[in-house]
Amino acid sequence: VRLDLATHRSAPLPQIIDHLHRVSDNLESQCLFYMMGERKGFAPAVALKQHWEGRGVEFSGLRLIDGSGLARAGMIRPLDLARINHLARRGVHGERFRQSLSVYLDGAVRSKLGAMSGVKTDVGFLTTSDGRELTYCLMANGLDTAVNFWPLREKLLRAVR
């Protein structure tokens, strides 16, 4: 038997996504992960996998453990993450999604960065000098502490631009 004791309305989803992209709130990410599963009636990982497979993403080696990306056992290929972002960008709320991302390289890059000890990720969109928009995903795992990923990332993105 379910008994609702109280109801609390959250901010609209676009505002939640804006905040999430701006501050990388892992608790917020985890809550959204659980809510997606609840809404579909499946475990969150199953709901997300089915959603993106239904849009053509063919995962290989995907292991969704949590919604924040903090679980060391979680795995997704850079190609799959790039495909998800490409599809999100091309979807009905694509421009809204793009606008929620952080801006880099004088406005040529909109992306979401992720970092933990020895792990760095950057997924987003690069506008080339001739105006084309490219979707990309850069991932590094097991980085030595002497390696500074971010200047290398910037150098690569400038070269592609």
mmCIF file of C-alpha atoms in Angstrom:
data_model
loop_
_atom_site.group_PDB
_atom_site.id
_atom_site.type_symbol
_atom_site.label_atom_id
_atom_site.label_comp_id
_atom_site.label_asym_id
_atom_site.label_seq_id
_atom_site.Cartn_x
_atom_site.Cartn_y
_atom_site.Cartn_z
ATOM 1 C CA VAL A 1 0.000 0.000 0.000
ATOM 2 C CA ARG A 2 1.359 3.380 -0.967
ATOM 3 C CA LEU A 3 0.510 6.428 1.095
ATOM 4 C CA ASP A 4 1.740 9.875 0.075
ATOM 5 C CA LEU A 5 2.442 11.988 3.131
ATOM 6 C CA ALA A 6 3.613 15.080 1.271
ATOM 7 C CA THR A 7 4.348 16.367 -2.194
ATOM 8 C CA HIS A 8 7.252 18.565 -3.185
ATOM 9 C CA ARG A 9 7.548 19.932 -6.714
ATOM 10 C CA SER A 10 11.061 20.215 -8.049
ATOM 11 C CA ALA A 11 12.374 22.861 -10.376
ATOM 12 C CA PRO A 12 11.615 22.212 -14.055
ATOM 13 C CA LEU A 13 13.967 19.652 -15.610
ATOM 14 C CA PRO A 14 15.798 22.200 -17.824
ATOM 15 C CA GLN A 15 16.745 24.187 -14.709
ATOM 16 C CA ILE A 16 17.959 21.029 -13.003
ATOM 17 C CA ILE A 17 20.099 20.149 -16.041
ATOM 18 C CA ASP A 18 21.536 23.684 -16.158
ATOM 19 C CA HIS A 19 22.536 23.450 -12.507
ATOM 20 C CA LEU A 20 23.855 19.931 -12.921
ATOM 21 C CA HIS A 21 26.091 20.904 -15.837
ATOM 22 C CA ARG A 22 27.273 24.050 -14.099
ATOM 23 C CA VAL A 23 28.316 22.556 -10.757
ATOM 24 C CA SER A 24 28.577 18.788 -11.413
ATOM 25 C CA ASP A 25 26.330 17.886 -8.507
ATOM 26 C CA ASN A 26 26.760 14.125 -8.120
ATOM 27 C CA LEU A 27 23.791 13.755 -5.785
ATOM 28 C CA GLU A 28 21.572 15.507 -8.315
ATOM 29 C CA SER A 29 22.881 13.183 -11.039
ATOM 30 C CA GLN A 30 22.138 10.157 -8.900
ATOM 31 C CA CYS A 31 18.599 11.370 -8.166
ATOM 32 C CA LEU A 32 17.890 11.865 -11.881
ATOM 33 C CA PHE A 33 19.275 8.394 -12.580
ATOM 34 C CA TYR A 34 16.845 6.858 -10.078
ATOM 35 C CA MET A 35 13.924 8.965 -11.329
ATOM 36 C CA MET A 36 14.488 7.812 -14.920
ATOM 37 C CA GLY A 37 14.256 4.219 -13.762
ATOM 38 C CA GLU A 38 11.199 4.938 -11.616
ATOM 39 C CA ARG A 39 9.427 6.633 -14.501
ATOM 40 C CA LYS A 40 10.049 3.716 -16.863
ATOM 41 C CA GLY A 41 9.375 1.043 -14.251
ATOM 42 C CA PHE A 42 12.815 -0.542 -14.599
ATOM 43 C CA ALA A 43 16.134 -0.417 -12.841
ATOM 44 C CA PRO A 44 17.742 2.918 -13.812
ATOM 45 C CA ALA A 45 20.568 1.309 -15.801
ATOM 46 C CA VAL A 46 18.076 -0.772 -17.796
ATOM 47 C CA ALA A 47 15.863 2.246 -18.508
ATOM 48 C CA LEU A 48 18.788 4.344 -19.765
ATOM 49 C CA LYS A 49 20.236 1.547 -21.871
ATOM 50 C CA GLN A 50 16.859 0.804 -23.481
ATOM 51 C CA HIS A 51 16.235 4.494 -24.140
ATOM 52 C CA TRP A 52 19.471 5.004 -26.068
ATOM 53 C CA GLU A 53 19.385 1.620 -27.807
ATOM 54 C CA GLY A 54 15.921 2.576 -29.032
ATOM 55 C CA ARG A 55 17.538 5.580 -30.693
ATOM 56 C CA GLY A 56 20.246 3.551 -32.382
ATOM 57 C CA VAL A 57 23.167 3.467 -29.948
ATOM 58 C CA GLU A 58 24.795 0.026 -30.044
ATOM 59 C CA PHE A 59 26.651 -0.259 -26.759
ATOM 60 C CA SER A 60 29.656 -2.476 -26.252
ATOM 61 C CA GLY A 61 30.894 -3.151 -22.733
ATOM 62 C CA LEU A 62 28.474 -0.714 -21.095
ATOM 63 C CA ARG A 63 28.297 -1.035 -17.317
ATOM 64 C CA LEU A 64 26.083 1.543 -15.600
ATOM 65 C CA ILE A 65 26.537 1.384 -11.851
ATOM 66 C CA ASP A 66 25.395 4.838 -10.809
ATOM 67 C CA GLY A 67 24.130 8.090 -12.248
ATOM 68 C CA SER A 68 27.085 10.260 -11.340
ATOM 69 C CA GLY A 69 29.991 8.411 -12.914
ATOM 70 C CA LEU A 70 31.759 8.060 -9.570
ATOM 71 C CA ALA A 71 31.649 4.258 -9.485
ATOM 72 C CA ARG A 72 35.042 2.942 -10.591
ATOM 73 C CA ALA A 73 33.374 -0.183 -11.997
ATOM 74 C CA GLY A 74 31.190 1.854 -14.377
ATOM 75 C CA MET A 75 32.186 1.716 -18.042
ATOM 76 C CA ILE A 76 31.153 3.374 -21.266
ATOM 77 C CA ARG A 77 33.130 3.664 -24.473
ATOM 78 C CA PRO A 78 33.979 7.201 -25.623
ATOM 79 C CA LEU A 79 32.266 6.391 -28.931
ATOM 80 C CA ASP A 80 29.029 5.493 -27.151
ATOM 81 C CA LEU A 81 29.104 8.615 -24.986
ATOM 82 C CA ALA A 82 29.738 10.744 -28.078
ATOM 83 C CA ARG A 83 26.813 9.071 -29.873
ATOM 84 C CA ILE A 84 24.497 9.767 -26.934
ATOM 85 C CA ASN A 85 25.522 13.424 -26.949
ATOM 86 C CA HIS A 86 25.129 13.635 -30.724
ATOM 87 C CA LEU A 87 21.593 12.247 -30.468
ATOM 88 C CA ALA A 88 20.738 14.553 -27.561
ATOM 89 C CA ARG A 89 21.948 17.513 -29.613
ATOM 90 C CA ARG A 90 19.874 16.445 -32.616
ATOM 91 C CA GLY A 91 16.782 15.831 -30.487
ATOM 92 C CA VAL A 92 13.821 18.121 -29.907
ATOM 93 C CA HIS A 93 15.588 19.859 -26.998
ATOM 94 C CA GLY A 94 19.004 19.808 -28.649
ATOM 95 C CA GLU A 95 19.737 23.517 -28.597
ATOM 96 C CA ARG A 96 18.582 23.758 -24.989
ATOM 97 C CA PHE A 97 20.924 20.879 -24.125
ATOM 98 C CA ARG A 98 23.842 22.529 -25.947
ATOM 99 C CA GLN A 99 23.221 25.845 -24.178
ATOM 100 C CA SER A 100 23.379 24.110 -20.787
ATOM 101 C CA LEU A 101 27.000 23.070 -21.356
ATOM 102 C CA SER A 102 30.061 25.058 -20.302
ATOM 103 C CA VAL A 103 31.797 27.244 -22.898
ATOM 104 C CA TYR A 104 35.505 26.955 -23.743
ATOM 105 C CA LEU A 105 37.955 28.074 -26.446
ATOM 106 C CA ASP A 106 36.388 31.468 -27.043
ATOM 107 C CA GLY A 107 32.953 29.929 -27.557
ATOM 108 C CA ALA A 108 34.046 27.259 -30.044
ATOM 109 C CA VAL A 109 33.528 24.444 -27.524
ATOM 110 C CA ARG A 110 30.529 23.535 -25.393
ATOM 111 C CA SER A 111 31.163 20.536 -23.216
ATOM 112 C CA LYS A 112 30.852 18.732 -19.903
ATOM 113 C CA LEU A 113 34.047 17.893 -18.069
ATOM 114 C CA GLY A 114 34.458 15.126 -15.538
ATOM 115 C CA ALA A 115 37.433 14.348 -13.349
ATOM 116 C CA MET A 116 38.537 12.057 -10.564
ATOM 117 C CA SER A 117 41.981 10.956 -9.513
ATOM 118 C CA GLY A 118 43.593 9.437 -12.617
ATOM 119 C CA VAL A 119 40.421 9.786 -14.714
ATOM 120 C CA LYS A 120 39.455 12.680 -17.009
ATOM 121 C CA THR A 121 36.551 13.006 -19.435
ATOM 122 C CA ASP A 122 35.367 15.734 -21.778
ATOM 123 C CA VAL A 123 32.325 15.261 -23.994
ATOM 124 C CA GLY A 124 30.781 17.963 -26.107
ATOM 125 C CA PHE A 125 30.661 19.891 -29.328
ATOM 126 C CA LEU A 126 33.365 21.766 -31.218
ATOM 127 C CA THR A 127 32.505 24.377 -33.837
ATOM 128 C CA THR A 128 35.233 24.343 -36.470
ATOM 129 C CA SER A 129 36.640 27.434 -38.155
ATOM 130 C CA ASP A 130 34.405 26.733 -41.177
ATOM 131 C CA GLY A 131 31.267 26.516 -38.992
ATOM 132 C CA ARG A 132 30.766 22.743 -38.787
ATOM 133 C CA GLU A 133 29.743 21.327 -35.427
ATOM 134 C CA LEU A 134 31.610 18.183 -34.390
ATOM 135 C CA THR A 135 30.630 15.910 -31.527
ATOM 136 C CA TYR A 136 33.551 14.518 -29.555
ATOM 137 C CA CYS A 137 34.456 12.602 -26.432
ATOM 138 C CA LEU A 138 37.895 12.493 -24.850
ATOM 139 C CA MET A 139 38.593 10.044 -22.031
ATOM 140 C CA ALA A 140 41.722 9.182 -20.121
ATOM 141 C CA ASN A 141 41.925 6.521 -17.441
ATOM 142 C CA GLY A 142 44.847 5.535 -15.247
ATOM 143 C CA LEU A 143 46.610 8.857 -15.781
ATOM 144 C CA ASP A 144 49.854 9.389 -13.962
ATOM 145 C CA THR A 145 49.716 12.389 -11.642
ATOM 146 C CA ALA A 146 52.482 13.994 -13.735
ATOM 147 C CA VAL A 147 50.177 14.152 -16.779
ATOM 148 C CA ASN A 148 48.112 17.331 -17.021
ATOM 149 C CA PHE A 149 45.198 16.316 -19.231
ATOM 150 C CA TRP A 150 43.541 19.721 -19.622
ATOM 151 C CA PRO A 151 46.297 21.545 -21.580
ATOM 152 C CA LEU A 152 46.587 18.487 -23.854
ATOM 153 C CA ARG A 153 42.821 18.576 -24.383
ATOM 154 C CA GLU A 154 42.959 22.256 -25.292
ATOM 155 C CA LYS A 155 45.848 21.720 -27.699
ATOM 156 C CA LEU A 156 43.976 18.895 -29.441
ATOM 157 C CA LEU A 157 40.726 20.859 -29.730
ATOM 158 C CA ARG A 158 42.571 23.896 -31.114
ATOM 159 C CA ALA A 159 44.290 21.692 -33.698
ATOM 160 C CA VAL A 160 40.984 20.184 -34.851
ATOM 161 C CA ARG A 161 39.263 23.548 -34.915
#
